[in-house]
Amino acid sequence: MSTTGLVHQGWKDSHDSIFHDDGTLAEGPIALVEVQGYVYAAWRVAAEMARALGYADLGARCESKAESLRRRFEECFWSDALGTYVLALDGVKRQCRVRSSNAGHALWCGIADRARGRKAAQALMSEGSFSGWGVRTVAAGERRYNPMSYHNGSVWPHDNAIVAAGLARYGCRALASRILEGLLAASRFVEFRRLPELFCGFERRSDEGPTIYPVACAPQAWAAGAVFHLLHSALGLTVDGRRREVTFSHPLLPESVPELRITGLCLGDSTVDLLVENHPHDTGVTVLRREGDVRVLVVK
């Protein structure tokens, strides 16, 4: 803690969660990789809103700020040595060259270069980062990695849902589907199949469940919400209530999920029930029931 609050302003609020590759803690002011993505996305949305309201000049200024940040992000946060984006910059702009799940948040926000983003996606799903249950907060092999820690090697469902959305955004839907499969498998070993706040980052073993973090909250809202975010990413699902339109863009279910039913999906005063089926070389979508004017589109 600093005299005015946390040294680093991110969701990983442990005192030791932001560090250099030699294990030393980063000193502030700290610029986290994911926060750059959040700000970039905010400027982009602000530009869109301004234009929609008729403020073209303001929209252009917001867009310019977003683009300037994107260029600086690529200059400052990419690491050729890691093959991904670094965890953060410390107070003197020195890179914290650590492989972490934070980079997935940057992909989710769309700030990353397309080619580099796909490289980062592969790094996030590499053996050291992906435990088999999910992406670790910090990759195995990093100096402060500890699979039993709170933020330095554990697996958080909400964090993984954001990472999966980032992978899907960069065209890596099969990798996103692997995260869905891992967390679905983990849910079979917990009470009521209710995903906890986090669990330990030990490697997945056959016929054994994940090692539960003793004081993890269960239930927890963002862990529960992760399920819907994961399905959105794997199925490329978009629901447009104004147009009463449901779109599946290149949907892909894990092999372990033969079918998925979505029932009572409301779009205005209309509802629809859908069946998503896993076929050997394709994913099919069938309308089981439709009340009102609802369009269902499948983009292959």
PDB file of C-alpha atoms in Angstrom:
ATOM      1  CA  MET A   1       0.000   0.000   0.000  1.00  0.00           C
ATOM      2  CA  SER A   2       1.013   3.615  -0.553  1.00  0.00           C
ATOM      3  CA  THR A   3      -0.081   6.515   1.619  1.00  0.00           C
ATOM      4  CA  THR A   4      -2.870   7.224  -0.884  1.00  0.00           C
ATOM      5  CA  GLY A   5      -3.970   3.672  -1.742  1.00  0.00           C
ATOM      6  CA  LEU A   6      -2.751   0.749  -3.821  1.00  0.00           C
ATOM      7  CA  VAL A   7       0.549   1.165  -5.663  1.00  0.00           C
ATOM      8  CA  HIS A   8      -0.950  -0.576  -8.696  1.00  0.00           C
ATOM      9  CA  GLN A   9      -4.485   0.069  -9.869  1.00  0.00           C
ATOM     10  CA  GLY A  10      -5.545  -3.298 -11.262  1.00  0.00           C
ATOM     11  CA  TRP A  11      -7.731  -6.217 -10.249  1.00  0.00           C
ATOM     12  CA  LYS A  12      -4.715  -8.178  -9.004  1.00  0.00           C
ATOM     13  CA  ASP A  13      -4.448  -6.206  -5.798  1.00  0.00           C
ATOM     14  CA  SER A  14      -1.967  -8.395  -3.880  1.00  0.00           C
ATOM     15  CA  HIS A  15       1.098  -6.456  -2.752  1.00  0.00           C
ATOM     16  CA  ASP A  16       3.411  -8.820  -4.684  1.00  0.00           C
ATOM     17  CA  SER A  17       1.418  -9.268  -7.917  1.00  0.00           C
ATOM     18  CA  ILE A  18       3.390  -6.775 -10.056  1.00  0.00           C
ATOM     19  CA  PHE A  19       7.066  -7.651 -10.331  1.00  0.00           C
ATOM     20  CA  HIS A  20      10.094  -7.888 -12.621  1.00  0.00           C
ATOM     21  CA  ASP A  21      11.503 -11.065 -14.124  1.00  0.00           C
ATOM     22  CA  ASP A  22      14.082 -11.266 -11.311  1.00  0.00           C
ATOM     23  CA  GLY A  23      11.289 -11.265  -8.733  1.00  0.00           C
ATOM     24  CA  THR A  24      11.781  -7.722  -7.423  1.00  0.00           C
ATOM     25  CA  LEU A  25       8.585  -5.792  -6.909  1.00  0.00           C
ATOM     26  CA  ALA A  26       7.838  -2.972  -9.325  1.00  0.00           C
ATOM     27  CA  GLU A  27       7.887   0.536  -7.902  1.00  0.00           C
ATOM     28  CA  GLY A  28       5.275   3.073  -8.928  1.00  0.00           C
ATOM     29  CA  PRO A  29       3.736   4.749 -10.648  1.00  0.00           C
ATOM     30  CA  ILE A  30       2.930   1.478 -12.413  1.00  0.00           C
ATOM     31  CA  ALA A  31       1.351   1.215 -15.872  1.00  0.00           C
ATOM     32  CA  LEU A  32      -0.441  -2.128 -16.167  1.00  0.00           C
ATOM     33  CA  VAL A  33      -0.794  -3.761 -19.574  1.00  0.00           C
ATOM     34  CA  GLU A  34      -4.535  -4.334 -19.246  1.00  0.00           C
ATOM     35  CA  VAL A  35      -5.255  -0.760 -18.179  1.00  0.00           C
ATOM     36  CA  GLN A  36      -3.875   0.471 -21.501  1.00  0.00           C
ATOM     37  CA  GLY A  37      -6.464  -1.707 -23.189  1.00  0.00           C
ATOM     38  CA  TYR A  38      -9.273  -0.419 -20.986  1.00  0.00           C
ATOM     39  CA  VAL A  39      -8.404   3.204 -21.767  1.00  0.00           C
ATOM     40  CA  TYR A  40      -8.070   2.445 -25.481  1.00  0.00           C
ATOM     41  CA  ALA A  41     -11.492   0.790 -25.544  1.00  0.00           C
ATOM     42  CA  ALA A  42     -12.972   3.716 -23.622  1.00  0.00           C
ATOM     43  CA  TRP A  43     -11.648   6.248 -26.157  1.00  0.00           C
ATOM     44  CA  ARG A  44     -12.989   4.138 -29.040  1.00  0.00           C
ATOM     45  CA  VAL A  45     -16.456   3.887 -27.498  1.00  0.00           C
ATOM     46  CA  ALA A  46     -16.410   7.589 -26.632  1.00  0.00           C
ATOM     47  CA  ALA A  47     -15.654   8.339 -30.288  1.00  0.00           C
ATOM     48  CA  GLU A  48     -18.551   6.177 -31.423  1.00  0.00           C
ATOM     49  CA  MET A  49     -20.952   7.812 -28.965  1.00  0.00           C
ATOM     50  CA  ALA A  50     -19.825  11.323 -29.930  1.00  0.00           C
ATOM     51  CA  ARG A  51     -20.407  10.647 -33.617  1.00  0.00           C
ATOM     52  CA  ALA A  52     -23.812   9.113 -32.918  1.00  0.00           C
ATOM     53  CA  LEU A  53     -24.787  12.302 -31.061  1.00  0.00           C
ATOM     54  CA  GLY A  54     -23.598  14.490 -33.897  1.00  0.00           C
ATOM     55  CA  TYR A  55     -20.292  15.640 -32.379  1.00  0.00           C
ATOM     56  CA  ALA A  56     -18.030  14.700 -35.278  1.00  0.00           C
ATOM     57  CA  ASP A  57     -15.057  16.807 -34.135  1.00  0.00           C
ATOM     58  CA  LEU A  58     -15.153  15.333 -30.631  1.00  0.00           C
ATOM     59  CA  GLY A  59     -15.410  11.854 -32.112  1.00  0.00           C
ATOM     60  CA  ALA A  60     -12.337  12.483 -34.258  1.00  0.00           C
ATOM     61  CA  ARG A  61     -10.365  13.710 -31.227  1.00  0.00           C
ATOM     62  CA  CYS A  62     -11.300  10.641 -29.196  1.00  0.00           C
ATOM     63  CA  GLU A  63     -10.355   8.368 -32.091  1.00  0.00           C
ATOM     64  CA  SER A  64      -7.017  10.163 -32.406  1.00  0.00           C
ATOM     65  CA  LYS A  65      -6.304   9.654 -28.696  1.00  0.00           C
ATOM     66  CA  ALA A  66      -7.092   5.958 -29.034  1.00  0.00           C
ATOM     67  CA  GLU A  67      -4.780   5.549 -32.035  1.00  0.00           C
ATOM     68  CA  SER A  68      -1.957   7.446 -30.324  1.00  0.00           C
ATOM     69  CA  LEU A  69      -2.264   5.192 -27.284  1.00  0.00           C
ATOM     70  CA  ARG A  70      -2.277   2.093 -29.492  1.00  0.00           C
ATOM     71  CA  ARG A  71       0.998   3.105 -31.151  1.00  0.00           C
ATOM     72  CA  ARG A  72       2.668   3.846 -27.809  1.00  0.00           C
ATOM     73  CA  PHE A  73       1.368   0.568 -26.424  1.00  0.00           C
ATOM     74  CA  GLU A  74       3.106  -1.426 -29.155  1.00  0.00           C
ATOM     75  CA  GLU A  75       6.357   0.480 -28.600  1.00  0.00           C
ATOM     76  CA  CYS A  76       6.391   0.070 -24.838  1.00  0.00           C
ATOM     77  CA  PHE A  77       4.667  -3.192 -23.917  1.00  0.00           C
ATOM     78  CA  TRP A  78       5.663  -5.772 -26.526  1.00  0.00           C
ATOM     79  CA  SER A  79       8.524  -8.171 -25.739  1.00  0.00           C
ATOM     80  CA  ASP A  80      10.120 -10.220 -28.523  1.00  0.00           C
ATOM     81  CA  ALA A  81      11.848 -12.337 -25.871  1.00  0.00           C
ATOM     82  CA  LEU A  82       8.549 -13.352 -24.274  1.00  0.00           C
ATOM     83  CA  GLY A  83       6.536 -13.454 -27.484  1.00  0.00           C
ATOM     84  CA  THR A  84       3.771 -11.542 -25.721  1.00  0.00           C
ATOM     85  CA  TYR A  85       2.993  -8.288 -23.974  1.00  0.00           C
ATOM     86  CA  VAL A  86       4.719  -7.627 -20.658  1.00  0.00           C
ATOM     87  CA  LEU A  87       2.879  -7.401 -17.358  1.00  0.00           C
ATOM     88  CA  ALA A  88       3.520  -3.691 -16.765  1.00  0.00           C
ATOM     89  CA  LEU A  89       5.921  -0.769 -16.865  1.00  0.00           C
ATOM     90  CA  ASP A  90       7.348   0.435 -13.568  1.00  0.00           C
ATOM     91  CA  GLY A  91       7.804   4.027 -12.439  1.00  0.00           C
ATOM     92  CA  VAL A  92      10.826   4.604 -14.691  1.00  0.00           C
ATOM     93  CA  LYS A  93       9.115   2.895 -17.675  1.00  0.00           C
ATOM     94  CA  ARG A  94      11.118  -0.313 -17.307  1.00  0.00           C
ATOM     95  CA  GLN A  95       9.286  -3.404 -18.564  1.00  0.00           C
ATOM     96  CA  CYS A  96       8.131  -6.039 -16.096  1.00  0.00           C
ATOM     97  CA  ARG A  97       8.997  -8.923 -18.429  1.00  0.00           C
ATOM     98  CA  VAL A  98       6.626 -11.455 -16.929  1.00  0.00           C
ATOM     99  CA  ARG A  99       4.190 -13.767 -18.724  1.00  0.00           C
ATOM    100  CA  SER A 100       0.766 -13.245 -17.211  1.00  0.00           C
ATOM    101  CA  SER A 101      -2.927 -13.505 -17.974  1.00  0.00           C
ATOM    102  CA  ASN A 102      -3.093  -9.686 -17.973  1.00  0.00           C
ATOM    103  CA  ALA A 103      -2.083  -9.664 -21.641  1.00  0.00           C
ATOM    104  CA  GLY A 104      -5.357 -11.422 -22.463  1.00  0.00           C
ATOM    105  CA  HIS A 105      -7.267  -8.399 -21.192  1.00  0.00           C
ATOM    106  CA  ALA A 106      -5.412  -6.220 -23.705  1.00  0.00           C
ATOM    107  CA  LEU A 107      -6.534  -8.589 -26.484  1.00  0.00           C
ATOM    108  CA  TRP A 108     -10.108  -8.383 -25.233  1.00  0.00           C
ATOM    109  CA  CYS A 109      -9.999  -4.595 -25.582  1.00  0.00           C
ATOM    110  CA  GLY A 110      -8.582  -4.785 -29.125  1.00  0.00           C
ATOM    111  CA  ILE A 111      -5.519  -2.590 -28.562  1.00  0.00           C
ATOM    112  CA  ALA A 112      -3.031  -5.203 -29.772  1.00  0.00           C
ATOM    113  CA  ASP A 113      -1.597  -5.420 -33.279  1.00  0.00           C
ATOM    114  CA  ARG A 114      -3.267  -8.268 -35.172  1.00  0.00           C
ATOM    115  CA  ALA A 115      -0.139 -10.364 -35.739  1.00  0.00           C
ATOM    116  CA  ARG A 116       1.279  -9.743 -32.277  1.00  0.00           C
ATOM    117  CA  GLY A 117      -2.109 -10.390 -30.740  1.00  0.00           C
ATOM    118  CA  ARG A 118      -2.188 -13.855 -32.268  1.00  0.00           C
ATOM    119  CA  LYS A 119       1.322 -14.531 -30.952  1.00  0.00           C
ATOM    120  CA  ALA A 120       0.206 -13.407 -27.512  1.00  0.00           C
ATOM    121  CA  ALA A 121      -2.772 -15.765 -27.799  1.00  0.00           C
ATOM    122  CA  GLN A 122      -0.425 -18.700 -28.388  1.00  0.00           C
ATOM    123  CA  ALA A 123       1.701 -17.628 -25.407  1.00  0.00           C
ATOM    124  CA  LEU A 124      -1.369 -17.470 -23.177  1.00  0.00           C
ATOM    125  CA  MET A 125      -2.220 -21.057 -24.091  1.00  0.00           C
ATOM    126  CA  SER A 126       1.344 -22.395 -23.866  1.00  0.00           C
ATOM    127  CA  GLU A 127       2.201 -25.197 -21.460  1.00  0.00           C
ATOM    128  CA  GLY A 128       3.497 -22.851 -18.765  1.00  0.00           C
ATOM    129  CA  SER A 129       0.470 -20.562 -18.869  1.00  0.00           C
ATOM    130  CA  PHE A 130      -2.449 -22.961 -19.442  1.00  0.00           C
ATOM    131  CA  SER A 131      -2.848 -25.471 -16.625  1.00  0.00           C
ATOM    132  CA  GLY A 132      -5.432 -27.597 -18.397  1.00  0.00           C
ATOM    133  CA  TRP A 133      -8.147 -26.088 -16.206  1.00  0.00           C
ATOM    134  CA  GLY A 134      -7.513 -22.513 -17.272  1.00  0.00           C
ATOM    135  CA  VAL A 135      -4.912 -19.803 -17.866  1.00  0.00           C
ATOM    136  CA  ARG A 136      -2.770 -19.077 -14.823  1.00  0.00           C
ATOM    137  CA  THR A 137      -2.526 -15.531 -13.523  1.00  0.00           C
ATOM    138  CA  VAL A 138       1.258 -15.896 -13.803  1.00  0.00           C
ATOM    139  CA  ALA A 139       2.966 -18.515 -15.971  1.00  0.00           C
ATOM    140  CA  ALA A 140       4.862 -21.412 -14.448  1.00  0.00           C
ATOM    141  CA  GLY A 141       8.572 -20.667 -14.465  1.00  0.00           C
ATOM    142  CA  GLU A 142       8.250 -16.988 -13.568  1.00  0.00           C
ATOM    143  CA  ARG A 143      10.244 -16.010 -10.482  1.00  0.00           C
ATOM    144  CA  ARG A 144       7.241 -15.434  -8.205  1.00  0.00           C
ATOM    145  CA  TYR A 145       5.122 -18.227  -9.644  1.00  0.00           C
ATOM    146  CA  ASN A 146       3.291 -20.169  -6.963  1.00  0.00           C
ATOM    147  CA  PRO A 147       0.239 -22.256  -7.929  1.00  0.00           C
ATOM    148  CA  MET A 148      -1.157 -21.816  -4.413  1.00  0.00           C
ATOM    149  CA  SER A 149      -0.845 -18.030  -4.405  1.00  0.00           C
ATOM    150  CA  TYR A 150      -3.748 -15.625  -4.711  1.00  0.00           C
ATOM    151  CA  HIS A 151      -2.567 -13.821  -7.860  1.00  0.00           C
ATOM    152  CA  ASN A 152       0.777 -15.347  -8.885  1.00  0.00           C
ATOM    153  CA  GLY A 153      -0.141 -18.662 -10.482  1.00  0.00           C
ATOM    154  CA  SER A 154      -3.744 -19.381  -9.559  1.00  0.00           C
ATOM    155  CA  VAL A 155      -6.641 -19.742 -12.016  1.00  0.00           C
ATOM    156  CA  TRP A 156      -9.582 -17.314 -11.853  1.00  0.00           C
ATOM    157  CA  PRO A 157     -12.731 -18.103 -13.891  1.00  0.00           C
ATOM    158  CA  HIS A 158     -13.606 -14.442 -14.558  1.00  0.00           C
ATOM    159  CA  ASP A 159     -10.043 -13.721 -15.669  1.00  0.00           C
ATOM    160  CA  ASN A 160     -10.188 -16.694 -18.026  1.00  0.00           C
ATOM    161  CA  ALA A 161     -13.502 -15.553 -19.489  1.00  0.00           C
ATOM    162  CA  ILE A 162     -11.902 -12.222 -20.399  1.00  0.00           C
ATOM    163  CA  VAL A 163      -8.848 -13.985 -21.833  1.00  0.00           C
ATOM    164  CA  ALA A 164     -11.103 -16.270 -23.906  1.00  0.00           C
ATOM    165  CA  ALA A 165     -12.938 -13.237 -25.272  1.00  0.00           C
ATOM    166  CA  GLY A 166      -9.574 -11.780 -26.243  1.00  0.00           C
ATOM    167  CA  LEU A 167      -8.541 -14.977 -28.011  1.00  0.00           C
ATOM    168  CA  ALA A 168     -11.813 -15.070 -29.929  1.00  0.00           C
ATOM    169  CA  ARG A 169     -11.427 -11.417 -30.927  1.00  0.00           C
ATOM    170  CA  TYR A 170      -8.105 -12.263 -32.585  1.00  0.00           C
ATOM    171  CA  GLY A 171      -9.503 -15.214 -34.500  1.00  0.00           C
ATOM    172  CA  CYS A 172      -8.396 -17.917 -32.068  1.00  0.00           C
ATOM    173  CA  ARG A 173     -11.820 -19.343 -31.271  1.00  0.00           C
ATOM    174  CA  ALA A 174     -10.464 -22.900 -30.919  1.00  0.00           C
ATOM    175  CA  LEU A 175      -8.198 -21.693 -28.109  1.00  0.00           C
ATOM    176  CA  ALA A 176     -11.123 -19.929 -26.465  1.00  0.00           C
ATOM    177  CA  SER A 177     -13.061 -23.189 -26.662  1.00  0.00           C
ATOM    178  CA  ARG A 178     -10.223 -24.960 -24.799  1.00  0.00           C
ATOM    179  CA  ILE A 179     -10.661 -22.542 -21.896  1.00  0.00           C
ATOM    180  CA  LEU A 180     -14.403 -23.235 -21.866  1.00  0.00           C
ATOM    181  CA  GLU A 181     -13.706 -26.975 -21.801  1.00  0.00           C
ATOM    182  CA  GLY A 182     -11.186 -26.641 -18.970  1.00  0.00           C
ATOM    183  CA  LEU A 183     -13.488 -24.649 -16.712  1.00  0.00           C
ATOM    184  CA  LEU A 184     -16.457 -26.868 -17.557  1.00  0.00           C
ATOM    185  CA  ALA A 185     -14.383 -29.883 -16.476  1.00  0.00           C
ATOM    186  CA  ALA A 186     -13.332 -28.067 -13.293  1.00  0.00           C
ATOM    187  CA  SER A 187     -16.976 -27.334 -12.455  1.00  0.00           C
ATOM    188  CA  ARG A 188     -17.688 -31.065 -12.217  1.00  0.00           C
ATOM    189  CA  PHE A 189     -15.536 -31.274  -9.104  1.00  0.00           C
ATOM    190  CA  VAL A 190     -17.119 -28.442  -7.098  1.00  0.00           C
ATOM    191  CA  GLU A 191     -20.390 -28.250  -5.197  1.00  0.00           C
ATOM    192  CA  PHE A 192     -23.420 -27.588  -7.405  1.00  0.00           C
ATOM    193  CA  ARG A 193     -20.957 -27.190 -10.312  1.00  0.00           C
ATOM    194  CA  ARG A 194     -20.610 -23.632  -9.087  1.00  0.00           C
ATOM    195  CA  LEU A 195     -17.320 -22.078 -10.190  1.00  0.00           C
ATOM    196  CA  PRO A 196     -15.425 -20.582  -7.247  1.00  0.00           C
ATOM    197  CA  GLU A 197     -13.612 -17.260  -7.107  1.00  0.00           C
ATOM    198  CA  LEU A 198     -10.361 -19.054  -7.935  1.00  0.00           C
ATOM    199  CA  PHE A 199      -8.551 -22.369  -7.595  1.00  0.00           C
ATOM    200  CA  CYS A 200      -4.907 -23.375  -7.504  1.00  0.00           C
ATOM    201  CA  GLY A 201      -2.850 -23.459 -10.679  1.00  0.00           C
ATOM    202  CA  PHE A 202      -1.487 -27.005 -10.486  1.00  0.00           C
ATOM    203  CA  GLU A 203      -1.310 -28.978 -13.731  1.00  0.00           C
ATOM    204  CA  ARG A 204      -4.484 -30.861 -14.670  1.00  0.00           C
ATOM    205  CA  ARG A 205      -4.327 -34.611 -14.076  1.00  0.00           C
ATOM    206  CA  SER A 206      -6.700 -37.276 -15.317  1.00  0.00           C
ATOM    207  CA  ASP A 207      -9.404 -38.358 -12.862  1.00  0.00           C
ATOM    208  CA  GLU A 208      -8.461 -35.609 -10.392  1.00  0.00           C
ATOM    209  CA  GLY A 209     -10.106 -32.276  -9.893  1.00  0.00           C
ATOM    210  CA  PRO A 210      -8.432 -28.904  -9.460  1.00  0.00           C
ATOM    211  CA  THR A 211      -6.911 -28.089  -6.089  1.00  0.00           C
ATOM    212  CA  ILE A 212      -9.387 -25.813  -4.352  1.00  0.00           C
ATOM    213  CA  TYR A 213      -8.138 -22.532  -2.907  1.00  0.00           C
ATOM    214  CA  PRO A 214      -9.184 -22.855   0.762  1.00  0.00           C
ATOM    215  CA  VAL A 215     -10.698 -19.395   1.272  1.00  0.00           C
ATOM    216  CA  ALA A 216     -12.094 -18.810  -2.225  1.00  0.00           C
ATOM    217  CA  CYS A 217     -15.553 -17.255  -2.303  1.00  0.00           C
ATOM    218  CA  ALA A 218     -18.251 -19.543  -3.677  1.00  0.00           C
ATOM    219  CA  PRO A 219     -20.537 -18.372  -5.032  1.00  0.00           C
ATOM    220  CA  GLN A 220     -19.039 -15.214  -6.456  1.00  0.00           C
ATOM    221  CA  ALA A 221     -20.771 -13.018  -9.023  1.00  0.00           C
ATOM    222  CA  TRP A 222     -17.980 -12.602 -11.554  1.00  0.00           C
ATOM    223  CA  ALA A 223     -17.207 -16.325 -11.462  1.00  0.00           C
ATOM    224  CA  ALA A 224     -20.883 -17.062 -12.175  1.00  0.00           C
ATOM    225  CA  GLY A 225     -20.931 -14.486 -14.963  1.00  0.00           C
ATOM    226  CA  ALA A 226     -17.846 -16.052 -16.507  1.00  0.00           C
ATOM    227  CA  VAL A 227     -19.957 -18.949 -17.808  1.00  0.00           C
ATOM    228  CA  PHE A 228     -21.992 -16.680 -20.076  1.00  0.00           C
ATOM    229  CA  HIS A 229     -18.926 -14.771 -21.240  1.00  0.00           C
ATOM    230  CA  LEU A 230     -17.196 -18.038 -22.153  1.00  0.00           C
ATOM    231  CA  LEU A 231     -20.194 -19.234 -24.171  1.00  0.00           C
ATOM    232  CA  HIS A 232     -20.349 -15.879 -25.945  1.00  0.00           C
ATOM    233  CA  SER A 233     -16.703 -16.266 -26.993  1.00  0.00           C
ATOM    234  CA  ALA A 234     -16.877 -19.903 -28.077  1.00  0.00           C
ATOM    235  CA  LEU A 235     -20.107 -19.438 -30.044  1.00  0.00           C
ATOM    236  CA  GLY A 236     -19.388 -15.985 -31.446  1.00  0.00           C
ATOM    237  CA  LEU A 237     -22.794 -15.113 -30.045  1.00  0.00           C
ATOM    238  CA  THR A 238     -24.307 -11.655 -30.497  1.00  0.00           C
ATOM    239  CA  VAL A 239     -27.816 -10.730 -29.349  1.00  0.00           C
ATOM    240  CA  ASP A 240     -29.262  -7.530 -30.821  1.00  0.00           C
ATOM    241  CA  GLY A 241     -32.484  -6.759 -28.981  1.00  0.00           C
ATOM    242  CA  ARG A 242     -33.308  -3.695 -31.073  1.00  0.00           C
ATOM    243  CA  ARG A 243     -33.169  -5.653 -34.329  1.00  0.00           C
ATOM    244  CA  ARG A 244     -34.441  -8.848 -32.693  1.00  0.00           C
ATOM    245  CA  GLU A 245     -31.484 -10.676 -34.179  1.00  0.00           C
ATOM    246  CA  VAL A 246     -29.311 -13.512 -32.818  1.00  0.00           C
ATOM    247  CA  THR A 247     -26.029 -14.156 -34.620  1.00  0.00           C
ATOM    248  CA  PHE A 248     -23.584 -17.044 -34.278  1.00  0.00           C
ATOM    249  CA  SER A 249     -20.230 -16.219 -35.888  1.00  0.00           C
ATOM    250  CA  HIS A 250     -18.082 -19.308 -36.532  1.00  0.00           C
ATOM    251  CA  PRO A 251     -19.493 -21.129 -33.467  1.00  0.00           C
ATOM    252  CA  LEU A 252     -17.328 -23.810 -31.897  1.00  0.00           C
ATOM    253  CA  LEU A 253     -18.135 -26.052 -28.940  1.00  0.00           C
ATOM    254  CA  PRO A 254     -15.560 -28.212 -27.130  1.00  0.00           C
ATOM    255  CA  GLU A 255     -15.594 -31.866 -28.170  1.00  0.00           C
ATOM    256  CA  SER A 256     -16.796 -32.768 -24.669  1.00  0.00           C
ATOM    257  CA  VAL A 257     -20.033 -30.802 -25.212  1.00  0.00           C
ATOM    258  CA  PRO A 258     -22.287 -32.681 -27.666  1.00  0.00           C
ATOM    259  CA  GLU A 259     -25.079 -30.137 -27.481  1.00  0.00           C
ATOM    260  CA  LEU A 260     -26.134 -26.910 -25.804  1.00  0.00           C
ATOM    261  CA  ARG A 261     -29.685 -25.617 -25.343  1.00  0.00           C
ATOM    262  CA  ILE A 262     -30.484 -21.930 -24.999  1.00  0.00           C
ATOM    263  CA  THR A 263     -34.093 -21.500 -23.887  1.00  0.00           C
ATOM    264  CA  GLY A 264     -36.256 -18.487 -23.236  1.00  0.00           C
ATOM    265  CA  LEU A 265     -33.898 -16.007 -24.889  1.00  0.00           C
ATOM    266  CA  CYS A 266     -35.771 -12.687 -24.887  1.00  0.00           C
ATOM    267  CA  LEU A 267     -35.421 -10.024 -27.554  1.00  0.00           C
ATOM    268  CA  GLY A 268     -37.917  -7.284 -26.843  1.00  0.00           C
ATOM    269  CA  ASP A 269     -41.328  -8.926 -26.669  1.00  0.00           C
ATOM    270  CA  SER A 270     -40.097 -11.958 -28.656  1.00  0.00           C
ATOM    271  CA  THR A 271     -38.475 -15.157 -27.404  1.00  0.00           C
ATOM    272  CA  VAL A 272     -36.584 -18.036 -28.980  1.00  0.00           C
ATOM    273  CA  ASP A 273     -35.261 -21.466 -27.957  1.00  0.00           C
ATOM    274  CA  LEU A 274     -32.117 -22.715 -29.694  1.00  0.00           C
ATOM    275  CA  LEU A 275     -30.205 -25.985 -29.960  1.00  0.00           C
ATOM    276  CA  VAL A 276     -26.466 -25.874 -30.704  1.00  0.00           C
ATOM    277  CA  GLU A 277     -25.071 -29.266 -31.749  1.00  0.00           C
ATOM    278  CA  ASN A 278     -21.481 -30.418 -32.077  1.00  0.00           C
ATOM    279  CA  HIS A 279     -20.889 -32.321 -35.321  1.00  0.00           C
ATOM    280  CA  PRO A 280     -17.571 -33.928 -36.394  1.00  0.00           C
ATOM    281  CA  HIS A 281     -16.659 -31.104 -38.770  1.00  0.00           C
ATOM    282  CA  ASP A 282     -19.166 -28.401 -37.963  1.00  0.00           C
ATOM    283  CA  THR A 283     -21.397 -26.819 -35.328  1.00  0.00           C
ATOM    284  CA  GLY A 284     -25.121 -26.714 -36.102  1.00  0.00           C
ATOM    285  CA  VAL A 285     -27.766 -24.311 -34.803  1.00  0.00           C
ATOM    286  CA  THR A 286     -31.467 -25.217 -34.811  1.00  0.00           C
ATOM    287  CA  VAL A 287     -34.439 -23.057 -33.810  1.00  0.00           C
ATOM    288  CA  LEU A 288     -36.608 -25.179 -31.496  1.00  0.00           C
ATOM    289  CA  ARG A 289     -39.236 -22.552 -30.736  1.00  0.00           C
ATOM    290  CA  ARG A 290     -39.860 -18.999 -31.882  1.00  0.00           C
ATOM    291  CA  GLU A 291     -42.444 -16.528 -30.593  1.00  0.00           C
ATOM    292  CA  GLY A 292     -42.503 -13.187 -32.357  1.00  0.00           C
ATOM    293  CA  ASP A 293     -40.222 -11.763 -34.993  1.00  0.00           C
ATOM    294  CA  VAL A 294     -36.722 -13.143 -34.267  1.00  0.00           C
ATOM    295  CA  ARG A 295     -34.000 -13.702 -36.860  1.00  0.00           C
ATOM    296  CA  VAL A 296     -31.274 -16.288 -36.210  1.00  0.00           C
ATOM    297  CA  LEU A 297     -28.137 -16.001 -38.370  1.00  0.00           C
ATOM    298  CA  VAL A 298     -25.211 -18.424 -38.486  1.00  0.00           C
ATOM    299  CA  VAL A 299     -21.992 -17.192 -40.076  1.00  0.00           C
ATOM    300  CA  LYS A 300     -19.645 -20.021 -41.057  1.00  0.00           C
TER     301      LYS A 300
END
